[in-house]
mmCIF file of N, CA and C in Angstrom:
data_model
loop_
_atom_site.group_PDB
_atom_site.id
_atom_site.type_symbol
_atom_site.label_atom_id
_atom_site.label_comp_id
_atom_site.label_asym_id
_atom_site.label_seq_id
_atom_site.Cartn_x
_atom_site.Cartn_y
_atom_site.Cartn_z
ATOM 1 N N MET A 1120 -1.435 -12.232 -7.426
ATOM 2 C CA MET A 1120 -0.577 -12.689 -6.337
ATOM 3 C C MET A 1120 0.873 -12.782 -6.794
ATOM 4 N N THR A 1121 1.074 -13.114 -8.065
ATOM 5 C CA THR A 1121 2.429 -13.284 -8.577
ATOM 6 C C THR A 1121 3.267 -12.036 -8.384
ATOM 7 N N ASN A 1122 2.677 -10.864 -8.591
ATOM 8 C CA ASN A 1122 3.415 -9.622 -8.431
ATOM 9 C C ASN A 1122 3.933 -9.474 -7.004
ATOM 10 N N ILE A 1123 3.088 -9.749 -6.031
ATOM 11 C CA ILE A 1123 3.491 -9.621 -4.626
ATOM 12 C C ILE A 1123 4.573 -10.640 -4.289
ATOM 13 N N THR A 1124 4.418 -11.871 -4.741
ATOM 14 C CA THR A 1124 5.447 -12.872 -4.442
ATOM 15 C C THR A 1124 6.765 -12.511 -5.124
ATOM 16 N N ASN A 1125 6.699 -11.956 -6.323
ATOM 17 C CA ASN A 1125 7.933 -11.520 -6.997
ATOM 18 C C ASN A 1125 8.610 -10.388 -6.235
ATOM 19 N N ILE A 1126 7.822 -9.442 -5.740
ATOM 20 C CA ILE A 1126 8.368 -8.332 -4.948
ATOM 21 C C ILE A 1126 9.063 -8.876 -3.703
ATOM 22 N N LEU A 1127 8.419 -9.834 -3.030
ATOM 23 C CA LEU A 1127 9.002 -10.399 -1.807
ATOM 24 C C LEU A 1127 10.248 -11.229 -2.124
ATOM 25 N N LYS A 1128 10.227 -11.963 -3.231
ATOM 26 C CA LYS A 1128 11.421 -12.734 -3.622
ATOM 27 C C LYS A 1128 12.598 -11.806 -3.887
ATOM 28 N N GLN A 1129 12.329 -10.711 -4.559
ATOM 29 C CA GLN A 1129 13.386 -9.745 -4.851
ATOM 30 C C GLN A 1129 13.910 -9.119 -3.557
ATOM 31 N N ALA A 1130 12.994 -8.788 -2.637
ATOM 32 C CA ALA A 1130 13.398 -8.140 -1.383
ATOM 33 C C ALA A 1130 14.189 -9.072 -0.470
ATOM 34 N N THR A 1131 13.964 -10.387 -0.580
ATOM 35 C CA THR A 1131 14.662 -11.338 0.293
ATOM 36 C C THR A 1131 15.883 -11.962 -0.364
ATOM 37 N N ASP A 1132 16.130 -11.653 -1.622
ATOM 38 C CA ASP A 1132 17.253 -12.243 -2.339
ATOM 39 C C ASP A 1132 18.567 -11.952 -1.613
ATOM 40 N N GLY A 1133 19.236 -13.015 -1.189
ATOM 41 C CA GLY A 1133 20.518 -12.871 -0.503
ATOM 42 C C GLY A 1133 20.418 -12.560 0.981
ATOM 43 N N LEU A 1134 19.204 -12.384 1.498
ATOM 44 C CA LEU A 1134 19.047 -12.095 2.933
ATOM 45 C C LEU A 1134 18.981 -13.385 3.736
ATOM 46 N N LEU A 1135 19.609 -13.371 4.891
ATOM 47 C CA LEU A 1135 19.533 -14.492 5.828
ATOM 48 C C LEU A 1135 19.060 -13.963 7.167
ATOM 49 N N MET A 1136 18.125 -14.689 7.781
ATOM 50 C CA MET A 1136 17.673 -14.335 9.121
ATOM 51 C C MET A 1136 18.702 -14.870 10.101
ATOM 52 N N THR A 1137 19.299 -13.981 10.845
ATOM 53 C CA THR A 1137 20.363 -14.359 11.762
ATOM 54 C C THR A 1137 19.819 -14.478 13.173
ATOM 55 N N SER A 1138 20.072 -15.613 13.779
ATOM 56 C CA SER A 1138 19.818 -15.813 15.208
ATOM 57 C C SER A 1138 21.062 -16.538 15.695
ATOM 58 N N GLU A 1139 20.912 -17.688 16.303
ATOM 59 C CA GLU A 1139 22.101 -18.465 16.651
ATOM 60 C C GLU A 1139 22.599 -19.250 15.438
ATOM 61 N N SER A 1140 21.861 -19.143 14.347
ATOM 62 C CA SER A 1140 22.244 -19.703 13.061
ATOM 63 C C SER A 1140 21.683 -18.765 11.999
ATOM 64 N N GLU A 1141 21.891 -19.077 10.736
ATOM 65 C CA GLU A 1141 21.373 -18.243 9.656
ATOM 66 C C GLU A 1141 20.485 -19.082 8.755
ATOM 67 N N TYR A 1142 19.314 -18.540 8.434
ATOM 68 C CA TYR A 1142 18.370 -19.244 7.572
ATOM 69 C C TYR A 1142 17.861 -18.308 6.486
ATOM 70 N N PRO A 1143 17.628 -18.837 5.279
ATOM 71 C CA PRO A 1143 17.071 -18.010 4.201
ATOM 72 C C PRO A 1143 15.574 -17.770 4.416
ATOM 73 N N PHE A 1144 15.026 -16.878 3.634
ATOM 74 C CA PHE A 1144 13.589 -16.626 3.619
ATOM 75 C C PHE A 1144 12.993 -17.339 2.417
ATOM 76 N N GLU A 1145 11.808 -17.917 2.606
ATOM 77 C CA GLU A 1145 11.090 -18.557 1.511
ATOM 78 C C GLU A 1145 9.754 -17.850 1.345
ATOM 79 N N VAL A 1146 9.452 -17.447 0.128
ATOM 80 C CA VAL A 1146 8.212 -16.736 -0.175
ATOM 81 C C VAL A 1146 7.122 -17.754 -0.490
ATOM 82 N N PHE A 1147 5.902 -17.487 -0.035
ATOM 83 C CA PHE A 1147 4.779 -18.376 -0.321
ATOM 84 C C PHE A 1147 3.505 -17.563 -0.511
ATOM 85 N N ALA A 1148 2.506 -18.203 -1.105
ATOM 86 C CA ALA A 1148 1.180 -17.607 -1.262
ATOM 87 C C ALA A 1148 0.140 -18.701 -1.075
ATOM 88 N N TRP A 1149 -0.902 -18.361 -0.341
ATOM 89 C CA TRP A 1149 -2.040 -19.263 -0.146
ATOM 90 C C TRP A 1149 -3.266 -18.569 -0.717
ATOM 91 N N GLU A 1150 -4.042 -19.286 -1.509
ATOM 92 C CA GLU A 1150 -5.178 -18.652 -2.167
ATOM 93 C C GLU A 1150 -6.415 -18.563 -1.293
ATOM 94 N N SER A 1151 -6.445 -19.271 -0.192
ATOM 95 C CA SER A 1151 -7.646 -19.216 0.638
ATOM 96 C C SER A 1151 -7.270 -19.340 2.105
ATOM 97 N N GLY A 1152 -8.237 -19.039 2.948
ATOM 98 C CA GLY A 1152 -8.047 -19.196 4.380
ATOM 99 C C GLY A 1152 -8.091 -17.876 5.114
ATOM 100 N N GLN A 1153 -8.475 -17.961 6.368
ATOM 101 C CA GLN A 1153 -8.466 -16.801 7.248
ATOM 102 C C GLN A 1153 -7.060 -16.634 7.800
ATOM 103 N N LEU A 1154 -6.683 -15.407 8.036
ATOM 104 C CA LEU A 1154 -5.363 -15.138 8.594
ATOM 105 C C LEU A 1154 -5.446 -15.309 10.107
ATOM 106 N N ASN A 1155 -5.171 -16.544 10.560
ATOM 107 C CA ASN A 1155 -5.196 -16.833 11.994
ATOM 108 C C ASN A 1155 -4.307 -18.044 12.293
ATOM 109 N N GLU A 1156 -4.166 -18.312 13.579
ATOM 110 C CA GLU A 1156 -3.291 -19.393 14.042
ATOM 111 C C GLU A 1156 -3.686 -20.750 13.456
ATOM 112 N N ALA A 1157 -4.982 -21.048 13.435
ATOM 113 C CA ALA A 1157 -5.448 -22.343 12.933
ATOM 114 C C ALA A 1157 -5.081 -22.530 11.458
ATOM 115 N N THR A 1158 -5.260 -21.492 10.657
ATOM 116 C CA THR A 1158 -4.916 -21.572 9.235
ATOM 117 C C THR A 1158 -3.425 -21.790 9.050
ATOM 118 N N VAL A 1159 -2.621 -21.066 9.815
ATOM 119 C CA VAL A 1159 -1.169 -21.204 9.698
ATOM 120 C C VAL A 1159 -0.749 -22.636 10.021
ATOM 121 N N LEU A 1160 -1.273 -23.196 11.101
ATOM 122 C CA LEU A 1160 -0.926 -24.572 11.468
ATOM 123 C C LEU A 1160 -1.410 -25.563 10.411
ATOM 124 N N GLU A 1161 -2.615 -25.345 9.893
ATOM 125 C CA GLU A 1161 -3.164 -26.243 8.876
ATOM 126 C C GLU A 1161 -2.342 -26.184 7.583
ATOM 127 N N LYS A 1162 -2.055 -24.989 7.104
ATOM 128 C CA LYS A 1162 -1.351 -24.825 5.824
ATOM 129 C C LYS A 1162 0.104 -25.287 5.898
ATOM 130 N N THR A 1163 0.732 -25.131 7.061
ATOM 131 C CA THR A 1163 2.143 -25.505 7.189
ATOM 132 C C THR A 1163 2.327 -26.949 7.626
ATOM 133 N N GLY A 1164 1.301 -27.538 8.231
ATOM 134 C CA GLY A 1164 1.425 -28.894 8.749
ATOM 135 C C GLY A 1164 2.251 -28.969 10.021
ATOM 136 N N LEU A 1165 2.514 -27.810 10.620
ATOM 137 C CA LEU A 1165 3.325 -27.777 11.845
ATOM 138 C C LEU A 1165 2.454 -27.949 13.076
ATOM 139 N N LYS A 1166 3.075 -28.401 14.150
ATOM 140 C CA LYS A 1166 2.411 -28.507 15.450
ATOM 141 C C LYS A 1166 3.310 -27.829 16.462
ATOM 142 N N GLY A 1167 2.718 -27.324 17.512
ATOM 143 C CA GLY A 1167 3.529 -26.716 18.557
ATOM 144 C C GLY A 1167 2.933 -25.417 19.046
ATOM 145 N N THR A 1168 3.634 -24.828 19.970
ATOM 146 C CA THR A 1168 3.217 -23.569 20.552
ATOM 147 C C THR A 1168 3.346 -22.462 19.514
ATOM 148 N N VAL A 1169 2.308 -21.637 19.407
ATOM 149 C CA VAL A 1169 2.328 -20.512 18.473
ATOM 150 C C VAL A 1169 2.371 -19.221 19.276
ATOM 151 N N LYS A 1170 3.299 -18.362 18.894
ATOM 152 C CA LYS A 1170 3.427 -17.062 19.550
ATOM 153 C C LYS A 1170 3.332 -15.980 18.483
ATOM 154 N N LEU A 1171 2.455 -15.002 18.706
ATOM 155 C CA LEU A 1171 2.345 -13.861 17.800
ATOM 156 C C LEU A 1171 3.309 -12.776 18.239
ATOM 157 N N VAL A 1172 4.014 -12.189 17.274
ATOM 158 C CA VAL A 1172 4.996 -11.147 17.563
ATOM 159 C C VAL A 1172 4.741 -9.986 16.603
ATOM 160 N N GLU A 1173 4.911 -8.771 17.069
ATOM 161 C CA GLU A 1173 4.802 -7.607 16.190
ATOM 162 C C GLU A 1173 5.973 -7.603 15.213
ATOM 163 N N ILE A 1174 5.711 -7.202 13.982
ATOM 164 C CA ILE A 1174 6.763 -7.213 12.956
ATOM 165 C C ILE A 1174 7.936 -6.322 13.342
ATOM 166 N N ASP A 1175 7.664 -5.157 13.919
ATOM 167 C CA ASP A 1175 8.763 -4.259 14.298
ATOM 168 C C ASP A 1175 9.613 -4.857 15.413
ATOM 169 N N ASP A 1176 8.985 -5.602 16.308
ATOM 170 C CA ASP A 1176 9.744 -6.271 17.368
ATOM 171 C C ASP A 1176 10.599 -7.397 16.787
ATOM 172 N N PHE A 1177 10.020 -8.163 15.861
ATOM 173 C CA PHE A 1177 10.740 -9.292 15.285
ATOM 174 C C PHE A 1177 11.988 -8.842 14.525
ATOM 175 N N PHE A 1178 11.882 -7.753 13.775
ATOM 176 C CA PHE A 1178 12.999 -7.291 12.943
ATOM 177 C C PHE A 1178 13.833 -6.184 13.587
ATOM 178 N N ARG A 1179 13.570 -5.849 14.843
ATOM 179 C CA ARG A 1179 14.243 -4.711 15.492
ATOM 180 C C ARG A 1179 15.761 -4.723 15.294
ATOM 181 N N ASN A 1180 16.409 -5.821 15.618
ATOM 182 C CA ASN A 1180 17.874 -5.883 15.507
ATOM 183 C C ASN A 1180 18.351 -5.869 14.055
ATOM 184 N N SER A 1181 17.559 -6.412 13.168
ATOM 185 C CA SER A 1181 17.957 -6.508 11.756
ATOM 186 C C SER A 1181 17.887 -5.173 11.024
ATOM 187 N N VAL A 1182 17.014 -4.270 11.468
ATOM 188 C CA VAL A 1182 16.825 -2.997 10.753
ATOM 189 C C VAL A 1182 17.500 -1.821 11.445
ATOM 190 N N THR A 1183 18.211 -2.096 12.532
ATOM 191 C CA THR A 1183 18.847 -1.025 13.299
ATOM 192 C C THR A 1183 20.334 -0.956 12.980
ATOM 193 N N ALA A 1184 20.746 0.175 12.440
ATOM 194 C CA ALA A 1184 22.170 0.390 12.152
ATOM 195 C C ALA A 1184 22.895 0.747 13.449
ATOM 196 N N GLU A 1185 24.069 0.200 13.609
ATOM 197 C CA GLU A 1185 24.897 0.473 14.785
ATOM 198 C C GLU A 1185 26.180 1.167 14.350
ATOM 199 N N ASP A 1186 26.742 1.974 15.228
ATOM 200 C CA ASP A 1186 27.988 2.692 14.930
ATOM 201 C C ASP A 1186 29.127 1.741 14.573
ATOM 202 N N TRP A 1187 29.125 0.566 15.192
ATOM 203 C CA TRP A 1187 30.223 -0.372 14.997
ATOM 204 C C TRP A 1187 30.067 -1.245 13.750
ATOM 205 N N HIS A 1188 28.960 -1.105 13.009
ATOM 206 C CA HIS A 1188 28.759 -1.901 11.794
ATOM 207 C C HIS A 1188 29.780 -1.544 10.719
ATOM 208 N N GLU A 1189 30.272 -2.577 10.055
ATOM 209 C CA GLU A 1189 31.130 -2.403 8.880
ATOM 210 C C GLU A 1189 30.217 -2.155 7.666
ATOM 211 N N ASP A 1190 30.807 -1.853 6.524
ATOM 212 C CA ASP A 1190 30.031 -1.541 5.319
ATOM 213 C C ASP A 1190 29.073 -2.664 4.925
ATOM 214 N N GLU A 1191 29.547 -3.907 5.011
ATOM 215 C CA GLU A 1191 28.700 -5.050 4.641
ATOM 216 C C GLU A 1191 27.483 -5.145 5.561
ATOM 217 N N GLU A 1192 27.686 -4.933 6.860
ATOM 218 C CA GLU A 1192 26.572 -4.979 7.812
ATOM 219 C C GLU A 1192 25.603 -3.823 7.575
ATOM 220 N N LYS A 1193 26.136 -2.655 7.249
ATOM 221 C CA LYS A 1193 25.276 -1.504 6.940
ATOM 222 C C LYS A 1193 24.419 -1.790 5.709
ATOM 223 N N ALA A 1194 25.005 -2.440 4.707
ATOM 224 C CA ALA A 1194 24.261 -2.799 3.497
ATOM 225 C C ALA A 1194 23.160 -3.807 3.824
ATOM 226 N N THR A 1195 23.459 -4.754 4.703
ATOM 227 C CA THR A 1195 22.459 -5.740 5.115
ATOM 228 C C THR A 1195 21.315 -5.070 5.861
ATOM 229 N N VAL A 1196 21.620 -4.118 6.733
ATOM 230 C CA VAL A 1196 20.577 -3.371 7.454
ATOM 231 C C VAL A 1196 19.666 -2.670 6.450
ATOM 232 N N LYS A 1197 20.232 -2.052 5.438
ATOM 233 C CA LYS A 1197 19.426 -1.370 4.412
ATOM 234 C C LYS A 1197 18.532 -2.363 3.662
ATOM 235 N N LYS A 1198 19.057 -3.564 3.373
ATOM 236 C CA LYS A 1198 18.250 -4.588 2.708
ATOM 237 C C LYS A 1198 17.084 -5.021 3.595
ATOM 238 N N PHE A 1199 17.355 -5.180 4.895
ATOM 239 C CA PHE A 1199 16.278 -5.548 5.818
ATOM 240 C C PHE A 1199 15.250 -4.428 5.933
ATOM 241 N N GLN A 1200 15.696 -3.183 5.958
ATOM 242 C CA GLN A 1200 14.763 -2.057 6.010
ATOM 243 C C GLN A 1200 13.857 -2.062 4.779
ATOM 244 N N ASN A 1201 14.436 -2.305 3.604
ATOM 245 C CA ASN A 1201 13.650 -2.387 2.377
ATOM 246 C C ASN A 1201 12.670 -3.558 2.438
ATOM 247 N N PHE A 1202 13.136 -4.698 2.907
ATOM 248 C CA PHE A 1202 12.302 -5.896 3.017
ATOM 249 C C PHE A 1202 11.090 -5.637 3.911
ATOM 250 N N VAL A 1203 11.318 -5.077 5.092
ATOM 251 C CA VAL A 1203 10.216 -4.796 6.020
ATOM 252 C C VAL A 1203 9.261 -3.777 5.393
ATOM 253 N N ASN A 1204 9.797 -2.793 4.712
ATOM 254 C CA ASN A 1204 8.961 -1.808 4.031
ATOM 255 C C ASN A 1204 8.091 -2.475 2.963
ATOM 256 N N GLN A 1205 8.660 -3.408 2.207
ATOM 257 C CA GLN A 1205 7.890 -4.125 1.186
ATOM 258 C C GLN A 1205 6.782 -4.967 1.823
ATOM 259 N N LEU A 1206 7.083 -5.607 2.944
ATOM 260 C CA LEU A 1206 6.050 -6.371 3.653
ATOM 261 C C LEU A 1206 4.903 -5.454 4.061
ATOM 262 N N LYS A 1207 5.243 -4.326 4.676
ATOM 263 C CA LYS A 1207 4.220 -3.395 5.171
ATOM 264 C C LYS A 1207 3.434 -2.744 4.034
ATOM 265 N N THR A 1208 4.089 -2.527 2.902
ATOM 266 C CA THR A 1208 3.441 -1.881 1.761
ATOM 267 C C THR A 1208 2.508 -2.831 1.017
ATOM 268 N N ASN A 1209 2.886 -4.092 0.903
ATOM 269 C CA ASN A 1209 2.164 -5.028 0.040
ATOM 270 C C ASN A 1209 1.223 -5.987 0.753
ATOM 271 N N LEU A 1210 1.314 -6.072 2.070
ATOM 272 C CA LEU A 1210 0.461 -6.989 2.828
ATOM 273 C C LEU A 1210 -0.300 -6.215 3.899
ATOM 274 N N THR A 1211 -1.565 -6.556 4.085
ATOM 275 C CA THR A 1211 -2.355 -5.945 5.154
ATOM 276 C C THR A 1211 -2.531 -6.959 6.279
ATOM 277 N N ASN A 1212 -2.895 -6.470 7.459
ATOM 278 C CA ASN A 1212 -3.067 -7.336 8.644
ATOM 279 C C ASN A 1212 -1.834 -8.201 8.874
ATOM 280 N N LEU A 1213 -0.674 -7.604 8.734
ATOM 281 C CA LEU A 1213 0.602 -8.310 8.844
ATOM 282 C C LEU A 1213 0.786 -8.908 10.236
ATOM 283 N N GLN A 1214 1.153 -10.194 10.270
ATOM 284 C CA GLN A 1214 1.374 -10.904 11.527
ATOM 285 C C GLN A 1214 2.658 -11.723 11.431
ATOM 286 N N VAL A 1215 3.336 -11.876 12.558
ATOM 287 C CA VAL A 1215 4.490 -12.766 12.641
ATOM 288 C C VAL A 1215 4.111 -13.908 13.575
ATOM 289 N N TYR A 1216 4.093 -15.129 13.040
ATOM 290 C CA TYR A 1216 3.779 -16.325 13.816
ATOM 291 C C TYR A 1216 5.072 -17.092 14.054
ATOM 292 N N LYS A 1217 5.381 -17.336 15.319
ATOM 293 C CA LYS A 1217 6.543 -18.153 15.680
ATOM 294 C C LYS A 1217 6.000 -19.470 16.217
ATOM 295 N N ILE A 1218 6.408 -20.572 15.592
ATOM 296 C CA ILE A 1218 5.863 -21.885 15.939
ATOM 297 C C ILE A 1218 6.981 -22.778 16.444
ATOM 298 N N GLY A 1219 6.808 -23.264 17.676
ATOM 299 C CA GLY A 1219 7.775 -24.175 18.259
ATOM 300 C C GLY A 1219 8.640 -23.512 19.307
ATOM 301 N N ASN A 1220 9.588 -24.290 19.811
ATOM 302 C CA ASN A 1220 10.529 -23.827 20.826
ATOM 303 C C ASN A 1220 11.943 -24.152 20.366
ATOM 304 N N LYS A 1221 12.876 -23.341 20.721
ATOM 305 C CA LYS A 1221 14.300 -23.462 20.370
ATOM 306 C C LYS A 1221 14.533 -23.309 18.869
ATOM 307 N N GLU A 1222 14.231 -24.339 18.061
ATOM 308 C CA GLU A 1222 14.323 -24.214 16.604
ATOM 309 C C GLU A 1222 12.931 -23.830 16.109
ATOM 310 N N ILE A 1223 12.739 -22.547 15.867
ATOM 311 C CA ILE A 1223 11.404 -21.980 15.679
ATOM 312 C C ILE A 1223 11.140 -21.681 14.205
ATOM 313 N N ASP A 1224 10.002 -22.174 13.717
ATOM 314 C CA ASP A 1224 9.546 -21.830 12.371
ATOM 315 C C ASP A 1224 8.838 -20.486 12.460
ATOM 316 N N VAL A 1225 9.193 -19.570 11.573
ATOM 317 C CA VAL A 1225 8.624 -18.228 11.591
ATOM 318 C C VAL A 1225 7.891 -17.984 10.275
ATOM 319 N N TYR A 1226 6.643 -17.545 10.385
ATOM 320 C CA TYR A 1226 5.833 -17.193 9.221
ATOM 321 C C TYR A 1226 5.402 -15.749 9.363
ATOM 322 N N ILE A 1227 5.827 -14.917 8.414
ATOM 323 C CA ILE A 1227 5.475 -13.498 8.388
ATOM 324 C C ILE A 1227 4.434 -13.375 7.280
ATOM 325 N N ILE A 1228 3.189 -13.144 7.672
ATOM 326 C CA ILE A 1228 2.052 -13.348 6.783
ATOM 327 C C ILE A 1228 1.129 -12.133 6.791
ATOM 328 N N GLY A 1229 0.536 -11.867 5.636
ATOM 329 C CA GLY A 1229 -0.471 -10.817 5.547
ATOM 330 C C GLY A 1229 -1.462 -11.125 4.444
ATOM 331 N N ASN A 1230 -2.516 -10.338 4.423
ATOM 332 C CA ASN A 1230 -3.539 -10.482 3.392
ATOM 333 C C ASN A 1230 -3.123 -9.753 2.118
ATOM 334 N N THR A 1231 -3.544 -10.322 0.997
ATOM 335 C CA THR A 1231 -3.379 -9.696 -0.318
ATOM 336 C C THR A 1231 -4.775 -9.624 -0.936
ATOM 337 N N PRO A 1232 -4.935 -8.937 -2.044
ATOM 338 C CA PRO A 1232 -6.247 -8.933 -2.701
ATOM 339 C C PRO A 1232 -6.706 -10.336 -3.115
ATOM 340 N N ASP A 1233 -5.759 -11.264 -3.317
ATOM 341 C CA ASP A 1233 -6.084 -12.609 -3.801
ATOM 342 C C ASP A 1233 -6.025 -13.705 -2.743
ATOM 343 N N GLY A 1234 -5.662 -13.385 -1.516
ATOM 344 C CA GLY A 1234 -5.534 -14.423 -0.496
ATOM 345 C C GLY A 1234 -4.559 -14.017 0.582
ATOM 346 N N ILE A 1235 -3.604 -14.900 0.836
ATOM 347 C CA ILE A 1235 -2.610 -14.694 1.890
ATOM 348 C C ILE A 1235 -1.231 -14.933 1.280
ATOM 349 N N ALA A 1236 -0.269 -14.112 1.669
ATOM 350 C CA ALA A 1236 1.106 -14.306 1.197
ATOM 351 C C ALA A 1236 2.066 -13.924 2.307
ATOM 352 N N GLY A 1237 3.307 -14.316 2.129
ATOM 353 C CA GLY A 1237 4.307 -13.953 3.116
ATOM 354 C C GLY A 1237 5.608 -14.677 2.885
ATOM 355 N N VAL A 1238 6.395 -14.710 3.938
ATOM 356 C CA VAL A 1238 7.689 -15.382 3.900
ATOM 357 C C VAL A 1238 7.840 -16.235 5.145
ATOM 358 N N SER A 1239 8.627 -17.278 5.022
ATOM 359 C CA SER A 1239 8.927 -18.118 6.178
ATOM 360 C C SER A 1239 10.436 -18.206 6.336
ATOM 361 N N THR A 1240 10.849 -18.491 7.553
ATOM 362 C CA THR A 1240 12.255 -18.690 7.865
ATOM 363 C C THR A 1240 12.320 -19.468 9.170
ATOM 364 N N LYS A 1241 13.498 -19.620 9.704
ATOM 365 C CA LYS A 1241 13.686 -20.251 11.012
ATOM 366 C C LYS A 1241 14.573 -19.362 11.856
ATOM 367 N N VAL A 1242 14.392 -19.462 13.163
ATOM 368 C CA VAL A 1242 15.312 -18.836 14.109
ATOM 369 C C VAL A 1242 15.617 -19.851 15.200
ATOM 370 N N ILE A 1243 16.794 -19.733 15.767
ATOM 371 C CA ILE A 1243 17.188 -20.569 16.898
ATOM 372 C C ILE A 1243 17.206 -19.671 18.128
ATOM 373 N N GLU A 1244 16.447 -20.056 19.149
ATOM 374 C CA GLU A 1244 16.416 -19.311 20.406
ATOM 375 C C GLU A 1244 16.616 -20.300 21.547
ATOM 376 N N THR A 1245 17.736 -20.172 22.249
ATOM 377 C CA THR A 1245 17.987 -21.076 23.375
ATOM 378 C C THR A 1245 17.992 -20.314 24.671
#
């Protein structure tokens, strides 16, 4: 599991999830549990409405280069593209769980040979 968490830490280094605010990504690994809503709520200790989102939908704006992007924004898009690629390459049954309303906890989770791993962040949606 350490290898996968190291890969994800490297891929998220310096990345911030941008919504109405900016939040870092935190890498985690769970050694047991089924990949489902109940496990996510139990392991995180969170309560609230859970919404499943496709990974490509969740990261759509972050991985799309625009003509008006400056060099720094283009570099960030490339980092997000690499990050999403690392998630898809290293985790199976990848799911994005959004928990709560307005200030939303986000868990991007998949199976590994040793359990469950992923990253968490927050987004603000008003």
